[in-house]
Coordinates of C-alpha atoms in Angstrom, one line a residue:
M17 CA 0.0 0.0 0.0
K18 CA 2.8 2.4 0.8
R19 CA 4.4 1.7 -2.6
L20 CA 1.0 2.4 -4.4
L21 CA 0.5 5.6 -2.5
F22 CA 4.0 6.7 -3.4
I23 CA 3.3 6.1 -7.1
S24 CA 0.1 8.1 -7.0
M25 CA 1.6 11.0 -5.1
T26 CA 4.5 11.2 -7.6
F27 CA 2.1 11.3 -10.5
E28 CA 0.0 14.1 -8.9
L29 CA 3.0 16.2 -8.0
T30 CA 4.4 15.9 -11.5
V31 CA 1.3 17.1 -13.2
L32 CA 1.0 20.1 -10.8
C33 CA 4.6 21.2 -11.3
L34 CA 4.3 21.2 -15.0
S35 CA 1.1 23.1 -15.1
S36 CA 1.3 25.4 -12.1
S37 CA 2.3 28.5 -14.1
L38 CA -0.2 28.0 -16.9
L39 CA -3.6 29.5 -17.4
C40 CA -6.7 27.4 -18.1
D41 CA -9.6 28.6 -20.2
G42 CA -12.8 26.8 -21.2
E43 CA -15.6 24.8 -19.7
L44 CA -13.5 21.6 -19.1
C45 CA -11.0 23.3 -16.7
P46 CA -13.0 23.0 -13.4
K47 CA -14.1 19.4 -13.9
V48 CA -12.6 16.3 -12.1
I49 CA -12.9 12.6 -12.7
S50 CA -12.7 9.6 -10.4
M51 CA -10.8 6.5 -11.4
P52 CA -9.4 3.3 -9.7
L53 CA -6.0 3.9 -8.3
V54 CA -4.8 0.3 -9.1
D55 CA -7.5 -1.4 -11.0
N56 CA -5.7 -4.6 -11.9
M57 CA -5.3 -5.5 -8.2
K58 CA -9.0 -4.9 -7.6
A59 CA -8.3 -2.4 -4.9
S60 CA -11.3 -0.5 -3.5
L61 CA -9.1 2.6 -3.0
K62 CA -10.0 5.3 -5.6
A63 CA -8.6 8.8 -6.2
D64 CA -10.0 12.0 -7.7
I65 CA -7.8 13.5 -10.4
D66 CA -8.3 17.2 -11.2
V67 CA -8.1 17.2 -15.0
S68 CA -8.1 21.0 -15.1
Q69 CA -4.3 20.8 -14.5
I70 CA -3.9 18.4 -17.4
N71 CA -6.1 20.6 -19.6
K72 CA -4.0 23.6 -18.8
Y73 CA -0.8 21.9 -19.6
L74 CA -2.0 20.3 -22.9
K75 CA -3.6 23.5 -24.1
A76 CA -0.5 25.6 -23.4
Y77 CA 1.7 23.0 -25.0
I78 CA -0.4 22.7 -28.1
K79 CA -0.5 26.5 -28.5
Q80 CA 3.2 26.8 -28.0
E81 CA 3.9 24.1 -30.7
I82 CA 1.5 25.8 -33.1
N83 CA 3.0 29.2 -32.6
T84 CA 6.5 27.8 -33.1
E85 CA 5.5 26.1 -36.3
I86 CA 3.8 29.2 -37.6
R87 CA 6.9 31.3 -36.9
T88 CA 9.1 28.8 -38.6
I89 CA 7.1 28.6 -41.9
M90 CA 5.5 32.1 -42.1
K91 CA 8.5 33.8 -43.5
D92 CA 9.0 31.2 -46.2
V93 CA 5.3 31.1 -47.1
V94 CA 5.2 34.9 -47.5
E95 CA 8.4 35.1 -49.5
E96 CA 7.1 32.3 -51.8
L97 CA 3.8 34.1 -52.3
T98 CA 5.4 37.4 -53.1
E99 CA 8.0 35.8 -55.4
N100 CA 5.4 33.7 -57.2
R101 CA 3.3 36.8 -57.8
T102 CA 6.3 38.8 -59.1
S103 CA 7.5 35.9 -61.2
S104 CA 4.0 35.4 -62.7
M105 CA 3.8 39.1 -63.6
K106 CA 7.2 39.1 -65.1
E107 CA 6.5 36.1 -67.3
E108 CA 3.2 37.6 -68.5
N109 CA 4.9 41.0 -69.2
V110 CA 7.7 39.3 -71.2
S111 CA 5.1 37.4 -73.2
R112 CA 3.1 40.6 -73.9
Q113 CA 6.2 42.6 -74.7
E114 CA 6.8 40.3 -77.7
G115 CA 3.1 40.3 -78.7
K116 CA 1.2 41.7 -81.7
R117 CA 1.4 45.5 -82.4
L118 CA -1.2 48.1 -83.1
N119 CA -3.9 47.1 -85.7
E120 CA -2.7 43.5 -86.0
S121 CA -5.4 40.8 -85.8
C122 CA -6.1 39.1 -82.4
S123 CA -8.5 36.8 -80.6
T124 CA -7.6 37.8 -77.0
A125 CA -5.7 40.7 -75.3
R126 CA -2.9 38.2 -74.3
E127 CA -1.9 38.0 -78.0
C128 CA -1.4 41.8 -78.1
K129 CA 1.7 43.7 -77.2
E130 CA 1.7 45.1 -73.6
T131 CA -0.8 48.0 -73.0
L132 CA -2.9 47.0 -76.1
I133 CA -6.3 45.4 -75.8
C134 CA -8.1 43.2 -78.3
E135 CA -11.1 45.1 -79.7
N136 CA -13.1 44.1 -82.8
R137 CA -10.4 41.4 -83.4
Y138 CA -7.6 44.0 -83.7
C139 CA -5.0 45.1 -81.2
Q140 CA -6.0 48.6 -80.1
C141 CA -5.5 51.3 -77.4
R142 CA -8.4 52.2 -75.2
G143 CA -10.6 55.2 -76.2
T144 CA -8.4 58.3 -76.6
E145 CA -5.2 56.8 -75.5
H146 CA -2.1 57.5 -77.6
W147 CA 0.1 54.8 -79.3
N148 CA 3.7 56.0 -79.3
G149 CA 5.1 53.1 -81.3
M150 CA 5.8 51.0 -78.2
Q151 CA 2.8 51.2 -75.9
C152 CA -0.5 52.9 -75.2
L153 CA -0.3 56.0 -73.1
G154 CA -3.1 57.7 -71.1
N155 CA -2.9 61.0 -69.2
S156 CA -2.3 61.5 -65.5
K157 CA -5.9 62.4 -64.7
G158 CA -8.0 60.1 -62.6
V159 CA -11.1 60.0 -60.4
Q160 CA -9.7 58.1 -57.4
F161 CA -6.5 58.9 -55.4
T162 CA -4.8 57.9 -52.1
I163 CA -3.3 60.9 -50.3
V164 CA -0.9 60.8 -47.3
F165 CA 1.6 63.4 -46.0
T166 CA 4.7 62.9 -43.9
E167 CA 6.6 64.5 -41.0
K168 CA 4.1 64.6 -38.2
G169 CA 4.9 67.4 -35.8
Y170 CA 6.5 69.5 -38.5
V171 CA 3.7 70.1 -40.9
K172 CA 1.4 73.2 -40.3
E173 CA -1.0 72.7 -43.1
T174 CA -1.8 70.5 -46.1
K175 CA -3.6 71.3 -49.3
L176 CA -5.1 69.5 -52.2
L177 CA -4.7 71.3 -55.6
V178 CA -7.2 70.3 -58.3
A179 CA -6.9 70.9 -62.0
S180 CA -9.6 70.3 -64.6
K181 CA -11.2 72.2 -67.5
K182 CA -14.6 71.9 -65.8
G183 CA -15.8 72.2 -62.2
G184 CA -17.0 69.2 -60.3
L185 CA -17.3 67.5 -56.9
L186 CA -14.5 66.2 -54.8
S187 CA -15.3 63.6 -52.1
Q188 CA -12.9 62.8 -49.3
Y189 CA -12.9 59.8 -46.9
T190 CA -10.6 59.6 -43.9
F191 CA -9.1 56.2 -43.1
F192 CA -8.7 57.1 -39.4
N193 CA -12.2 58.0 -38.3
N194 CA -14.4 57.2 -41.4
R195 CA -15.4 60.8 -41.9
N196 CA -16.7 62.0 -45.3
K197 CA -16.6 65.4 -46.9
T198 CA -17.7 66.6 -50.3
T199 CA -16.5 69.9 -51.8
R200 CA -17.2 71.7 -55.0
F201 CA -14.2 72.8 -57.1
T202 CA -14.1 75.3 -59.9
N203 CA -11.5 77.2 -61.9
T204 CA -11.0 79.7 -59.0
Q205 CA -11.8 77.3 -56.1
Y206 CA -9.0 74.8 -56.8
S207 CA -7.0 74.7 -53.5
L208 CA -9.0 72.6 -51.0
D209 CA -8.4 71.7 -47.4
P210 CA -8.1 67.9 -46.8
L211 CA -9.7 66.2 -43.9
D212 CA -7.6 65.7 -40.8
N213 CA -5.4 62.7 -39.9
N214 CA -3.5 62.7 -43.2
V215 CA 0.1 63.1 -41.8
I216 CA 1.9 59.9 -40.7
K217 CA 4.6 59.3 -38.2
D218 CA 6.9 56.2 -38.1
G219 CA 5.3 52.8 -37.9
I220 CA 1.9 51.5 -38.9
E221 CA -1.1 53.8 -38.8
K222 CA -4.6 54.0 -40.3
V223 CA -3.9 57.5 -41.7
G224 CA -4.6 59.3 -45.0
I225 CA -7.5 60.1 -47.2
E226 CA -9.2 58.6 -50.2
V227 CA -10.1 61.2 -52.8
Q228 CA -12.8 60.6 -55.4
S229 CA -13.8 63.1 -58.1
S230 CA -17.0 63.3 -60.2
I231 CA -14.8 64.0 -63.3
P232 CA -11.2 63.1 -64.2
I233 CA -8.8 65.6 -62.6
S234 CA -5.1 66.2 -62.1
L235 CA -4.4 66.2 -58.3
Y236 CA -1.4 67.5 -56.3
G237 CA -0.7 67.4 -52.6
I238 CA 1.3 70.1 -50.9
Q239 CA 2.4 70.4 -47.3
D240 CA 3.7 73.5 -45.4
R241 CA 5.5 74.2 -42.1
D242 CA 5.5 77.2 -39.7
N243 CA 8.6 79.4 -40.3
G244 CA 9.4 77.6 -43.6
G245 CA 11.7 74.7 -44.2
S246 CA 9.2 71.9 -44.8
T247 CA 7.2 73.0 -47.8
E248 CA 7.1 70.3 -50.5
A249 CA 4.6 68.8 -52.9
Y250 CA 3.9 65.9 -55.3
M251 CA 1.8 64.9 -58.2
A252 CA -0.7 62.3 -57.0
I253 CA -0.8 59.1 -59.1
P254 CA -4.3 57.9 -59.8
R255 CA -5.4 54.7 -58.1
K256 CA -5.7 52.9 -61.5
Y257 CA -1.9 53.3 -62.1
L258 CA -0.7 52.1 -58.7
S259 CA 1.2 48.8 -58.8
T260 CA 3.0 46.2 -56.7
N261 CA 6.7 46.7 -57.5
Y262 CA 8.8 49.8 -56.6
L263 CA 12.4 50.9 -56.2
L264 CA 12.9 53.6 -53.6
P265 CA 14.5 56.8 -54.8
S266 CA 16.0 58.9 -51.9
F267 CA 19.0 61.0 -51.2
K268 CA 22.0 61.2 -48.9
V269 CA 21.2 62.4 -45.4
Y270 CA 22.9 65.7 -44.7
S271 CA 22.9 65.8 -40.9
S272 CA 21.6 64.1 -37.7
A273 CA 18.4 66.2 -38.0
A274 CA 17.6 64.7 -41.4
D275 CA 16.5 61.3 -42.5
S276 CA 15.6 59.1 -45.4
A277 CA 12.1 57.6 -45.3
L278 CA 9.5 55.6 -47.2
T279 CA 5.7 55.5 -46.7
I280 CA 3.6 52.6 -48.1
T281 CA -0.2 52.9 -48.2
T282 CA -2.5 50.0 -49.1
T283 CA -5.6 50.0 -51.2
E284 CA -6.9 46.5 -50.4
D285 CA -7.2 44.1 -47.4
S286 CA -4.6 41.4 -46.6
T287 CA -1.8 43.0 -48.6
T288 CA 1.6 41.4 -48.0
V289 CA 4.4 43.8 -48.4
K290 CA 8.1 42.8 -48.6
L291 CA 10.9 45.3 -48.2
N292 CA 14.4 44.3 -49.2
L293 CA 16.6 47.0 -47.6
R294 CA 19.4 48.9 -49.2
M295 CA 21.1 51.6 -47.1
E296 CA 24.3 53.7 -47.2
K297 CA 25.1 52.9 -43.6
G298 CA 23.6 50.4 -41.1
P299 CA 22.1 49.2 -39.1
L300 CA 18.5 50.3 -39.3
R301 CA 16.6 49.6 -36.1
Y302 CA 12.9 48.6 -36.3
K303 CA 10.9 47.0 -33.5
N304 CA 14.0 46.4 -31.4
R305 CA 15.8 44.6 -34.1
N306 CA 18.8 45.7 -36.2
Y307 CA 18.6 45.4 -40.0
N308 CA 21.3 45.7 -42.6
N309 CA 21.7 45.6 -46.4
N310 CA 19.5 42.9 -48.1
D311 CA 17.7 42.2 -44.9
E312 CA 13.9 41.9 -45.3
I313 CA 10.9 43.3 -43.5
I314 CA 7.6 41.6 -44.2
L315 CA 4.3 43.1 -43.3
V316 CA 0.6 42.1 -43.8
L317 CA -1.5 45.3 -43.9
N318 CA -5.2 45.8 -44.3
K319 CA -6.9 48.3 -46.5
F320 CA -6.1 52.0 -45.9
H321 CA -3.2 51.3 -43.5
S322 CA 0.1 53.1 -44.0
F323 CA 3.6 52.0 -42.9
K324 CA 6.4 54.6 -42.6
L325 CA 10.0 53.6 -42.1
S326 CA 12.8 56.1 -41.7
H327 CA 16.6 55.8 -41.2
S328 CA 19.5 58.1 -40.5
S329 CA 21.2 57.0 -43.7
D330 CA 20.2 56.9 -47.4
L331 CA 17.7 54.2 -48.2
S332 CA 18.0 54.5 -52.0
G333 CA 17.7 51.2 -53.8
T334 CA 15.4 49.6 -51.2
T335 CA 12.8 47.5 -53.1
I336 CA 9.1 47.3 -52.3
Q337 CA 7.1 44.3 -53.5
A338 CA 3.4 43.8 -52.6
T339 CA 0.7 41.3 -53.4
K340 CA -1.8 44.0 -54.2
P341 CA -1.4 47.6 -55.5
V342 CA 0.1 50.2 -53.0
S343 CA 1.2 53.8 -53.2
V344 CA 4.7 54.7 -52.1
L345 CA 6.0 58.1 -50.9
T346 CA 9.7 59.0 -50.5
S347 CA 10.6 61.7 -48.1
S348 CA 13.5 63.3 -46.2
K349 CA 13.1 65.9 -43.5
E350 CA 15.4 68.9 -43.1
N351 CA 17.7 67.9 -45.8
K352 CA 20.0 69.7 -48.2
V353 CA 22.2 68.9 -51.2
T354 CA 25.1 71.4 -50.8
K355 CA 26.6 73.2 -47.8
T356 CA 24.9 76.5 -48.9
G357 CA 21.6 77.9 -47.8
G358 CA 18.9 76.3 -45.6
N359 CA 17.2 72.9 -45.2
N360 CA 14.0 71.7 -46.7
E361 CA 11.7 68.7 -46.9
L362 CA 12.1 66.3 -49.8
L363 CA 8.8 64.6 -50.9
E364 CA 7.6 62.7 -54.0
M365 CA 5.1 60.0 -54.9
V366 CA 7.2 57.2 -56.4
L367 CA 6.5 55.9 -59.9
P368 CA 5.9 52.1 -60.1
L369 CA 8.6 50.2 -62.0
N370 CA 6.1 49.5 -64.8
Q371 CA 5.9 53.3 -65.4
I372 CA 9.5 54.2 -65.9
D373 CA 11.4 54.8 -69.2
H374 CA 14.8 54.3 -70.8
F375 CA 15.3 57.8 -72.4
Y376 CA 15.2 61.1 -70.5
V377 CA 15.9 64.7 -71.4
I378 CA 16.7 66.7 -68.2
P379 CA 15.1 70.2 -68.4
E380 CA 16.5 73.4 -67.0
I381 CA 15.6 74.6 -63.5
V382 CA 15.5 78.3 -64.5
T383 CA 16.0 79.7 -60.9
R384 CA 19.0 77.5 -60.1
P385 CA 22.4 77.5 -61.9
S386 CA 23.0 73.8 -61.0
S387 CA 21.3 70.7 -59.7
T388 CA 22.2 67.1 -58.8
V389 CA 20.5 64.5 -61.0
R390 CA 20.3 61.0 -59.5
V391 CA 19.6 58.0 -61.8
Y392 CA 18.3 54.8 -60.1
C393 CA 18.6 51.5 -61.9
P394 CA 16.4 48.5 -60.9
E395 CA 18.7 46.1 -62.8
E396 CA 22.2 46.2 -64.2
T397 CA 22.1 49.0 -66.8
T398 CA 24.5 50.7 -69.2
L399 CA 23.8 54.5 -69.3
S400 CA 24.9 57.0 -71.9
L401 CA 24.9 60.6 -70.6
Y402 CA 25.5 63.9 -72.4
D403 CA 25.3 67.4 -70.9
G404 CA 26.2 69.4 -74.1
N405 CA 29.9 69.2 -73.4
N406 CA 30.8 65.8 -72.1
R407 CA 29.7 62.3 -73.1
L408 CA 29.9 59.6 -70.6
T409 CA 29.1 55.9 -70.5
K410 CA 28.4 54.4 -67.1
H411 CA 27.7 50.8 -66.0
V412 CA 25.4 50.7 -63.0
D413 CA 24.6 47.6 -61.0
G414 CA 21.0 46.7 -60.1
R415 CA 19.5 48.7 -57.2
K416 CA 22.4 51.2 -57.4
F417 CA 22.5 54.8 -58.6
I418 CA 24.7 57.5 -60.0
D419 CA 24.8 61.2 -59.4
F420 CA 25.8 63.9 -61.9
T421 CA 25.7 67.7 -61.9
H422 CA 23.2 69.2 -64.3
R423 CA 23.0 72.8 -65.5
K424 CA 20.8 73.7 -68.5
I425 CA 19.9 70.6 -70.5
S426 CA 21.2 67.0 -70.5
Y427 CA 20.0 63.6 -71.8
I428 CA 20.3 60.0 -70.5
H429 CA 19.7 56.8 -72.4
G430 CA 19.9 53.3 -71.1
N431 CA 19.6 49.7 -72.3
H432 CA 17.0 49.1 -69.5
D433 CA 14.4 51.3 -67.9
F434 CA 15.5 53.5 -65.0
L435 CA 14.2 56.2 -62.6
V436 CA 15.3 59.8 -62.5
M437 CA 15.1 62.5 -59.8
I438 CA 16.4 66.1 -59.8
F439 CA 17.6 68.0 -56.6
P440 CA 18.2 71.7 -57.4
H441 CA 21.2 73.2 -55.5
E442 CA 20.5 75.6 -52.7
L443 CA 20.9 79.4 -53.1
P444 CA 22.4 81.5 -50.2
D445 CA 20.4 83.3 -47.5
G446 CA 17.2 81.2 -47.8
T447 CA 16.3 82.4 -51.3
G448 CA 16.0 78.9 -52.6
T449 CA 16.2 75.6 -50.7
T450 CA 16.3 72.2 -52.4
F451 CA 13.4 70.1 -53.4
M452 CA 12.9 66.7 -55.0
M453 CA 11.2 66.3 -58.4
T454 CA 10.5 63.4 -60.6
I455 CA 11.8 63.6 -64.2
H456 CA 9.7 61.4 -66.4
G457 CA 10.9 59.9 -69.7
V458 CA 10.5 61.3 -73.2
N459 CA 8.1 58.5 -74.0
Q460 CA 5.8 59.8 -71.3
Y461 CA 5.3 63.3 -72.6
M462 CA 1.7 64.6 -73.3
S463 CA 0.4 67.3 -75.7
N464 CA -2.1 68.9 -73.3
Y465 CA -1.8 69.6 -69.6
D466 CA -4.3 70.8 -67.0
F467 CA -2.3 71.7 -63.9
A468 CA -2.4 73.7 -60.7
V469 CA 0.1 76.1 -59.1
P470 CA 0.0 76.7 -55.3
A471 CA -0.9 80.0 -53.7
I472 CA 0.7 79.6 -50.3
D473 CA 3.7 81.3 -48.6
D474 CA 4.3 83.9 -51.3
L475 CA 5.9 81.3 -53.5
K476 CA 7.2 82.5 -56.9
S477 CA 6.6 79.7 -59.4
H478 CA 7.8 78.8 -62.9
V479 CA 7.1 76.1 -65.4
T480 CA 9.7 74.4 -67.6
V481 CA 9.0 72.8 -71.0
C482 CA 11.0 70.1 -72.8
V483 CA 10.1 69.4 -76.5
K484 CA 11.6 68.4 -79.8
S485 CA 13.2 71.5 -81.3
S486 CA 11.2 71.2 -84.4
A487 CA 8.0 71.8 -82.4
L488 CA 9.1 75.0 -80.4
G489 CA 6.3 77.0 -82.1
G490 CA 2.7 76.4 -81.3
F491 CA 2.5 76.5 -77.5
T492 CA -0.6 78.2 -75.9
L493 CA -1.1 79.0 -72.2
D494 CA -4.7 79.3 -71.1
G495 CA -5.7 79.6 -74.8
Q496 CA -3.2 82.4 -75.6
P497 CA 0.0 82.0 -77.6
T498 CA 3.2 82.0 -75.5
T499 CA 6.3 84.0 -75.9
I500 CA 9.4 81.7 -75.8
D501 CA 12.7 83.1 -74.5
G502 CA 16.0 81.6 -73.3
V503 CA 15.9 78.3 -75.2
Y504 CA 18.6 75.6 -74.6
S505 CA 18.9 72.6 -76.9
I506 CA 20.7 69.3 -77.1
S507 CA 20.9 66.4 -79.7
N508 CA 21.0 62.7 -78.9
G509 CA 22.3 62.0 -82.4
T510 CA 18.8 61.3 -83.9
D511 CA 16.6 64.0 -82.5
R512 CA 17.1 67.5 -81.1
Y513 CA 15.4 68.6 -77.9
S514 CA 14.9 72.0 -76.4
T515 CA 14.0 73.4 -73.0
F516 CA 12.6 76.8 -72.0
S517 CA 10.9 78.3 -68.9
F518 CA 8.6 81.1 -67.9
K519 CA 6.9 82.5 -64.8
I520 CA 3.4 81.2 -63.8
S521 CA 0.8 82.7 -61.5
P522 CA -1.0 80.7 -58.8
G523 CA -4.2 79.0 -60.0
Q524 CA -5.4 76.5 -62.5
H525 CA -3.8 76.6 -66.0
N526 CA -3.7 74.7 -69.3
I527 CA -0.8 74.4 -71.6
S528 CA -1.2 72.7 -75.0
H529 CA 0.5 72.5 -78.4
T530 CA -1.6 73.5 -81.4
G531 CA 0.2 70.9 -83.6
G532 CA -0.3 68.1 -81.1
A533 CA 3.4 67.8 -80.3
R534 CA 4.1 65.9 -77.1
F535 CA 6.2 67.7 -74.5
G536 CA 7.3 67.4 -70.8
L537 CA 6.1 70.0 -68.3
W538 CA 7.3 70.6 -64.7
V539 CA 6.1 73.1 -62.1
Y540 CA 8.2 74.4 -59.3
G541 CA 8.7 77.5 -57.0
E542 CA 10.4 79.0 -54.0
N543 CA 10.4 82.0 -51.7
N544 CA 12.8 83.9 -49.4
A545 CA 11.7 81.9 -46.3
Y546 CA 13.4 78.6 -47.0
D547 CA 10.5 77.1 -48.9
A548 CA 10.6 75.3 -52.2
Y549 CA 8.6 72.7 -54.1
G550 CA 8.4 70.9 -57.4
Y551 CA 6.4 68.3 -59.3
P552 CA 5.7 67.1 -62.9
A553 CA 2.5 68.7 -64.2
G554 CA 1.5 65.4 -65.6
I555 CA 2.7 62.1 -67.0
A556 CA 1.5 59.9 -69.8
F557 CA 1.0 56.6 -68.0
K558 CA 1.3 53.2 -69.7
T559 CA -2.2 51.6 -69.6
N560 CA -3.6 48.1 -69.4
I561 CA -0.5 46.6 -67.8

């Protein structure tokens, strides 16, 4: 009997020790069962065993094993999902790049070259889209946009600038508190106040606004700070042109007060986002963990959530891949390019990789004698550069970039598509700080632009045009012929391109070419209080891709 009691006591103590620190939930926890202590000896002695302790232990053990297994396989599953999605898109794009051209017969759109659709058994562009010999191009107008601003704590005000030939209604929906607001816009009422909660700090937030218009519009976002130094703006990319694959353009970080940052905003639920980091200096610290070059951060975000990641070193070359379309902002607070003048915010909405080009003409920035142009290459690329005096050939590895000093007009050609940003050099005494502006490719020029110029902070604004030299005549501004002065030209060996600039007043404007020539157009401005901004007036986006 003593031996039997010893066995039973040992069993009970073992169970209690294993489960004493574990919680028990559920209806089975308080129950006990009665069983013979030693049934084979037909003993009448029985013992009650409290199965709640066993339940606690088993439940905690199973939960622990499941969580361990999930952590082990989750990273591989997400990576495989993202890579499969990217690989599938690449295979389809390669197939369509080799497809039938405009006006060739077809049965389905898959037979047609990328951006074409199959309509009436022929490969065609949609509606009024333009075929440039390689792809169909639409304009940069849209009816649905996602808007977010950066640098929470620095920004004093934000504005939405609307451009359209006709008036209409603009509806806003805030992600944070589900508020709605509808405002009428006209030719004179074009600068609108966005709803609150549109400025993000580091981390994940449900922040930003969805903008919908009753008619197609060009839309720009501009942010401003008290006492200058954080005014910047960007051209908003319509929702229909957002995509799943991006390369981050950023810039070197000037001081400890500056940073390099990216902001990703989702448009659909259950969006998996994978960042593959590239940085000038590491490590980058996120959620108590250090990350270095080629390390990955994987997130699963629901609709209308934004993720901002900043670092004390340049993040240029970081890749962003998502399973569903997202928007991407690049930003840098209190930065500068040279040692002259003051600091300013850098801010742009990033073009998806399916919306970049292989041939660019860099226009003049009429208010600055020089600028830094940065060229970002998603894959290994050979570049040919010419600034009117020097011809250079550069080999750039994938996800790397090169900088060069630009003055009046330059061109760049590559054997693969690449991305270009311009950073005008500062002027002394706060008369012109730097800003970040997207330069789009020659193949993305349009022949007609509706655009808006901001009316805040006493900004003095200009527009710059880049066009084939043979089409210099024929420009109209708001229906009136323009006077062209101060033209600079360059030849790429086949065609000759020219650039010129003129002052522009705040408000809505239209610039077009009477002969239908396609040209690039950029809007930028500055004041004497350390403010500056710049953005493309519009871009001919590739469609149906």
